Tab-separated table of C-alpha atoms in Angstrom:
chain	number	residue	atom	x	y	z
H	1	GLN	CA	-88.039	140.431	-37.616
H	2	GLN	CA	-91.221	142.147	-38.774
H	3	GLN	CA	-93.841	139.435	-38.702
H	4	VAL	CA	-96.815	141.759	-39.186
H	5	LYS	CA	-96.864	144.015	-42.241
H	6	GLN	CA	-99.256	146.940	-42.174
H	7	SER	CA	-100.420	149.187	-45.002
H	8	PRO	CA	-100.812	151.948	-45.907
H	9	GLN	CA	-98.360	154.045	-43.893
H	10	SER	CA	-100.704	157.007	-44.078
H	11	LEU	CA	-104.287	157.500	-45.121
H	12	ILE	CA	-106.406	160.570	-45.761
H	13	VAL	CA	-110.177	160.179	-45.799
H	14	GLN	CA	-113.015	162.649	-46.038
H	15	LYS	CA	-115.477	162.891	-43.182
H	16	GLY	CA	-118.167	160.262	-43.606
H	17	GLY	CA	-115.968	158.012	-45.726
H	18	ILE	CA	-114.662	154.512	-45.031
H	19	SER	CA	-111.113	154.045	-43.761
H	20	ILE	CA	-109.484	150.690	-44.483
H	21	ILE	CA	-106.187	149.532	-43.001
H	22	ASN	CA	-104.683	146.174	-43.894
H	23	CYS	CA	-102.328	143.814	-42.116
H	24	ALA	CA	-100.666	140.582	-43.162
H	25	TYR	CA	-98.901	138.125	-40.923
H	26	GLU	CA	-96.489	135.266	-41.417
H	27	ASN	CA	-96.648	133.174	-38.276
H	28	THR	CA	-99.533	130.691	-38.494
H	29	ALA	CA	-99.344	130.232	-34.724
H	30	PHE	CA	-100.799	133.703	-34.173
H	31	ASP	CA	-104.261	133.421	-32.719
H	32	TYR	CA	-105.129	136.824	-31.309
H	33	PHE	CA	-105.288	139.963	-33.413
H	34	PRO	CA	-105.872	143.306	-31.641
H	35	TRP	CA	-105.986	146.784	-33.108
H	36	TYR	CA	-104.714	149.756	-31.132
H	37	GLN	CA	-105.473	153.459	-31.555
H	38	GLN	CA	-102.866	156.032	-30.575
H	39	PHE	CA	-103.316	159.790	-30.386
H	40	PRO	CA	-100.253	162.065	-30.558
H	41	GLY	CA	-98.272	162.098	-27.337
H	42	LYS	CA	-100.358	159.302	-25.811
H	43	GLY	CA	-99.979	155.581	-25.354
H	44	PRO	CA	-101.897	153.156	-27.589
H	45	ALA	CA	-105.311	151.984	-26.435
H	46	LEU	CA	-107.042	148.762	-27.433
H	47	LEU	CA	-109.733	149.452	-30.009
H	48	ILE	CA	-111.007	146.041	-31.036
H	49	ALA	CA	-109.639	142.496	-31.249
H	50	ILE	CA	-110.486	139.235	-33.009
H	51	ARG	CA	-109.718	135.544	-32.685
H	52	PRO	CA	-109.308	133.396	-35.837
H	53	ASP	CA	-112.450	131.376	-35.182
H	54	VAL	CA	-114.573	134.206	-36.624
H	55	SER	CA	-114.219	136.059	-39.915
H	56	GLU	CA	-115.596	139.393	-38.782
H	57	LYS	CA	-116.139	141.366	-35.605
H	58	LYS	CA	-117.987	144.656	-35.385
H	59	GLU	CA	-118.054	147.215	-32.590
H	60	GLY	CA	-119.904	150.366	-33.463
H	61	ARG	CA	-118.270	151.952	-36.494
H	62	PHE	CA	-115.215	149.702	-36.266
H	63	THR	CA	-115.055	146.289	-37.965
H	64	ILE	CA	-112.258	143.744	-38.186
H	65	SER	CA	-112.326	141.405	-41.177
H	66	PHE	CA	-110.187	138.294	-40.882
H	67	ASN	CA	-109.026	135.947	-43.662
H	68	LYS	CA	-107.223	133.011	-42.124
H	69	SER	CA	-106.256	131.326	-45.407
H	70	ALA	CA	-104.703	134.515	-46.749
H	71	LYS	CA	-103.178	135.372	-43.350
H	72	GLN	CA	-104.616	138.845	-43.574
H	73	PHE	CA	-106.840	141.012	-41.429
H	74	SER	CA	-108.123	144.519	-41.830
H	75	LEU	CA	-109.740	147.340	-39.908
H	76	HIS	CA	-112.668	149.189	-41.424
H	77	ILE	CA	-113.835	152.481	-39.941
H	78	MET	CA	-117.273	153.388	-41.224
H	79	ASP	CA	-118.515	156.989	-41.307
H	80	SER	CA	-115.034	158.229	-40.444
H	81	GLN	CA	-114.919	161.334	-38.228
H	82	PRO	CA	-112.196	163.942	-37.618
H	83	GLY	CA	-111.948	162.588	-34.066
H	84	ASP	CA	-110.806	159.271	-35.541
H	85	SER	CA	-107.606	160.948	-36.742
H	86	ALA	CA	-104.875	158.953	-35.021
H	87	THR	CA	-102.280	156.280	-35.656
H	88	TYR	CA	-103.615	152.744	-35.803
H	89	PHE	CA	-101.539	149.658	-35.077
H	90	CYS	CA	-102.427	146.085	-35.802
H	91	ALA	CA	-100.839	143.370	-33.718
H	92	ALA	CA	-100.741	139.612	-33.419
H	93	SER	CA	-99.811	137.187	-30.691
H	94	SER	CA	-99.884	133.482	-30.086
H	95	ALA	CA	-101.156	131.672	-27.043
H	96	PRO	CA	-100.529	131.385	-24.321
H	97	ASN	CA	-98.556	134.525	-23.547
H	98	ASN	CA	-98.586	138.250	-24.236
H	99	ASN	CA	-94.830	138.548	-24.381
H	100	ASP	CA	-94.559	137.666	-28.065
H	101	MET	CA	-97.031	140.218	-29.419
H	102	ARG	CA	-95.877	141.608	-32.759
H	103	PHE	CA	-96.979	145.049	-33.885
H	104	GLY	CA	-97.380	146.477	-37.348
H	105	ALA	CA	-95.555	149.701	-38.211
H	106	GLY	CA	-98.705	151.804	-37.866
H	107	THR	CA	-101.003	153.803	-40.139
H	108	ARG	CA	-101.488	157.516	-39.629
H	109	LEU	CA	-105.119	158.290	-40.416
H	110	THR	CA	-106.284	161.818	-41.128
H	111	VAL	CA	-110.005	162.453	-41.517
H	112	LYS	CA	-110.698	165.766	-43.205
H	113	PRO	CA	-113.817	167.720	-42.222
A	1	ASP	CA	-108.486	157.306	-11.045
A	2	GLY	CA	-106.959	154.021	-12.165
A	3	GLY	CA	-104.303	153.722	-14.776
A	4	ILE	CA	-100.647	153.783	-15.653
A	5	THR	CA	-98.429	156.770	-15.100
A	6	GLN	CA	-95.029	157.358	-16.621
A	7	SER	CA	-92.545	160.032	-15.726
A	8	PRO	CA	-91.015	162.156	-16.873
A	9	LYS	CA	-92.865	162.970	-20.081
A	10	TYR	CA	-89.683	164.281	-21.710
A	11	LEU	CA	-86.134	163.329	-20.771
A	12	PHE	CA	-82.842	164.538	-22.123
A	13	ARG	CA	-79.667	162.589	-21.591
A	14	LYS	CA	-76.064	163.257	-22.346
A	15	GLU	CA	-74.067	160.486	-23.955
A	16	GLY	CA	-72.532	158.183	-21.371
A	17	GLN	CA	-75.224	158.768	-18.767
A	18	ASN	CA	-77.645	156.241	-17.366
A	19	VAL	CA	-81.245	157.374	-16.973
A	20	THR	CA	-84.228	155.754	-15.281
A	21	LEU	CA	-87.786	155.969	-16.566
A	22	SER	CA	-90.577	155.528	-14.078
A	23	CYS	CA	-93.696	153.421	-14.569
A	24	GLU	CA	-96.400	153.027	-11.932
A	25	GLN	CA	-99.783	151.285	-12.178
A	26	ASN	CA	-102.683	151.120	-9.745
A	27	LEU	CA	-104.679	148.560	-11.716
A	28	ASN	CA	-103.486	145.660	-9.541
A	29	HIS	CA	-102.059	143.994	-12.650
A	30	ASP	CA	-99.475	141.239	-12.309
A	31	ALA	CA	-97.832	141.651	-15.719
A	32	MET	CA	-95.926	144.730	-16.850
A	33	TYR	CA	-94.040	145.541	-20.030
A	34	TRP	CA	-91.661	148.066	-21.542
A	35	TYR	CA	-91.792	148.849	-25.253
A	36	ARG	CA	-89.772	151.089	-27.471
A	37	GLN	CA	-91.447	152.999	-30.303
A	38	ASP	CA	-89.483	154.448	-33.221
A	39	PRO	CA	-90.932	156.379	-36.163
A	40	GLY	CA	-92.270	154.093	-38.865
A	41	GLN	CA	-91.825	150.971	-36.750
A	42	GLY	CA	-94.084	148.917	-34.600
A	43	LEU	CA	-93.631	148.657	-30.870
A	44	ARG	CA	-90.755	146.446	-29.819
A	45	LEU	CA	-90.618	144.668	-26.485
A	46	ILE	CA	-87.678	145.508	-24.230
A	47	TYR	CA	-88.504	143.688	-20.994
A	48	TYR	CA	-91.539	142.165	-19.357
A	49	SER	CA	-92.434	140.989	-15.893
A	50	GLN	CA	-94.996	138.364	-15.034
A	51	ILE	CA	-94.864	138.877	-11.291
A	52	VAL	CA	-92.983	140.727	-8.568
A	53	ASN	CA	-89.256	139.953	-8.420
A	54	ASP	CA	-89.347	138.291	-11.822
A	55	PHE	CA	-88.613	139.771	-15.246
A	56	GLN	CA	-87.529	138.510	-18.632
A	57	LYS	CA	-85.755	139.975	-21.637
A	58	GLY	CA	-87.759	140.903	-24.674
A	59	ASP	CA	-86.537	141.290	-28.235
A	60	ILE	CA	-84.288	144.318	-27.702
A	61	ALA	CA	-83.064	144.128	-24.084
A	62	GLU	CA	-79.423	145.000	-24.764
A	63	GLY	CA	-78.449	148.263	-23.071
A	64	TYR	CA	-81.492	148.283	-20.782
A	65	SER	CA	-82.203	147.026	-17.277
A	66	VAL	CA	-85.319	146.766	-15.119
A	67	SER	CA	-86.435	145.884	-11.625
A	68	ARG	CA	-89.743	144.730	-10.187
A	69	GLU	CA	-89.543	145.128	-6.418
A	70	LYS	CA	-93.181	146.172	-6.061
A	71	LYS	CA	-96.250	145.024	-7.929
A	72	GLU	CA	-97.169	148.540	-8.972
A	73	SER	CA	-93.740	149.694	-10.143
A	74	PHE	CA	-91.545	148.662	-13.077
A	75	PRO	CA	-88.747	151.199	-13.697
A	76	LEU	CA	-86.579	151.011	-16.800
A	77	THR	CA	-82.938	152.104	-16.824
A	78	VAL	CA	-81.409	153.073	-20.138
A	79	THR	CA	-77.705	152.520	-19.760
A	80	SER	CA	-74.795	154.026	-21.623
A	81	ALA	CA	-74.431	150.679	-23.406
A	82	GLN	CA	-77.589	151.374	-25.413
A	83	LYS	CA	-76.244	152.586	-28.752
A	84	ASN	CA	-79.244	154.504	-29.990
A	85	PRO	CA	-81.520	155.339	-27.063
A	86	THR	CA	-83.436	158.261	-28.571
A	87	ALA	CA	-87.016	156.974	-28.813
A	88	PHE	CA	-90.489	157.019	-27.303
A	89	TYR	CA	-90.773	154.548	-24.432
A	90	LEU	CA	-94.068	152.991	-23.459
A	91	CYS	CA	-94.922	151.054	-20.336
A	92	ALA	CA	-97.911	148.719	-20.269
A	93	SER	CA	-99.610	146.353	-17.879
A	94	SER	CA	-102.129	143.523	-18.076
A	95	ILE	CA	-103.952	141.349	-15.570
A	96	SER	CA	-101.694	138.444	-16.424
A	97	LEU	CA	-99.393	137.328	-19.195
A	98	VAL	CA	-102.195	135.499	-21.056
A	99	SER	CA	-102.245	136.625	-24.683
A	100	THR	CA	-105.872	137.742	-24.655
A	101	ASP	CA	-105.479	139.939	-21.576
A	102	THR	CA	-105.659	143.541	-22.707
A	103	GLN	CA	-102.479	145.531	-22.376
A	104	TYR	CA	-103.059	149.024	-20.985
A	105	PHE	CA	-100.455	151.586	-21.959
A	106	GLY	CA	-99.111	154.608	-20.158
A	107	PRO	CA	-98.697	158.000	-21.857
A	108	GLY	CA	-95.029	157.382	-22.658
A	109	THR	CA	-91.664	159.042	-22.078
A	110	ARG	CA	-89.790	160.657	-24.924
A	111	LEU	CA	-86.048	160.250	-24.419
A	112	THR	CA	-83.595	162.343	-26.379
A	113	VAL	CA	-79.839	161.889	-26.251
A	114	LEU	CA	-77.957	165.126	-26.699
């Protein structure tokens, strides 16, 4: 029942580089697309989210790019830092409720010093 | 210090035993959720509750039960009927069930069946 496909499974980036994680969805009813960051042994925390009425949203070094026609969205981490090393999950849900949120399988990012 | 607490952090269970995982929040949130996380898979919803004394099954409710007697508490019982209970369990809460309300997650409980 995986409705959100996330790639790659793992990613290694040098400090200062750009990390890019991609997600594709199937359900055209999805209208809210959050990204979560999870450190080992901790629960996920909301990083940034986007609605389909915009094609890009930027918060600091983190940017979501959204392509509604292709049903794809991606997370870009600029100037990646070792402290960004974590697992990142994309997700998607459809209004009005939170109970149908679908999560990608996660990407383990390692930023090497 | 507001947030969500889960206990215990690690839990070991023998086959055939029921175990209860605790989840408490002091964020005054109405909605609470239980997710299961397995390696290489996204989070899957077990149960959710929109308000006190109300809860609904998620995608993988079989073998689990919950209660919501208090706004701040949403314990999850893993019963012996759950075929493969070894996993990382995450509790979350949000202001309401509206899709754009941020879900705040607890630190999780890792359950291992011996």
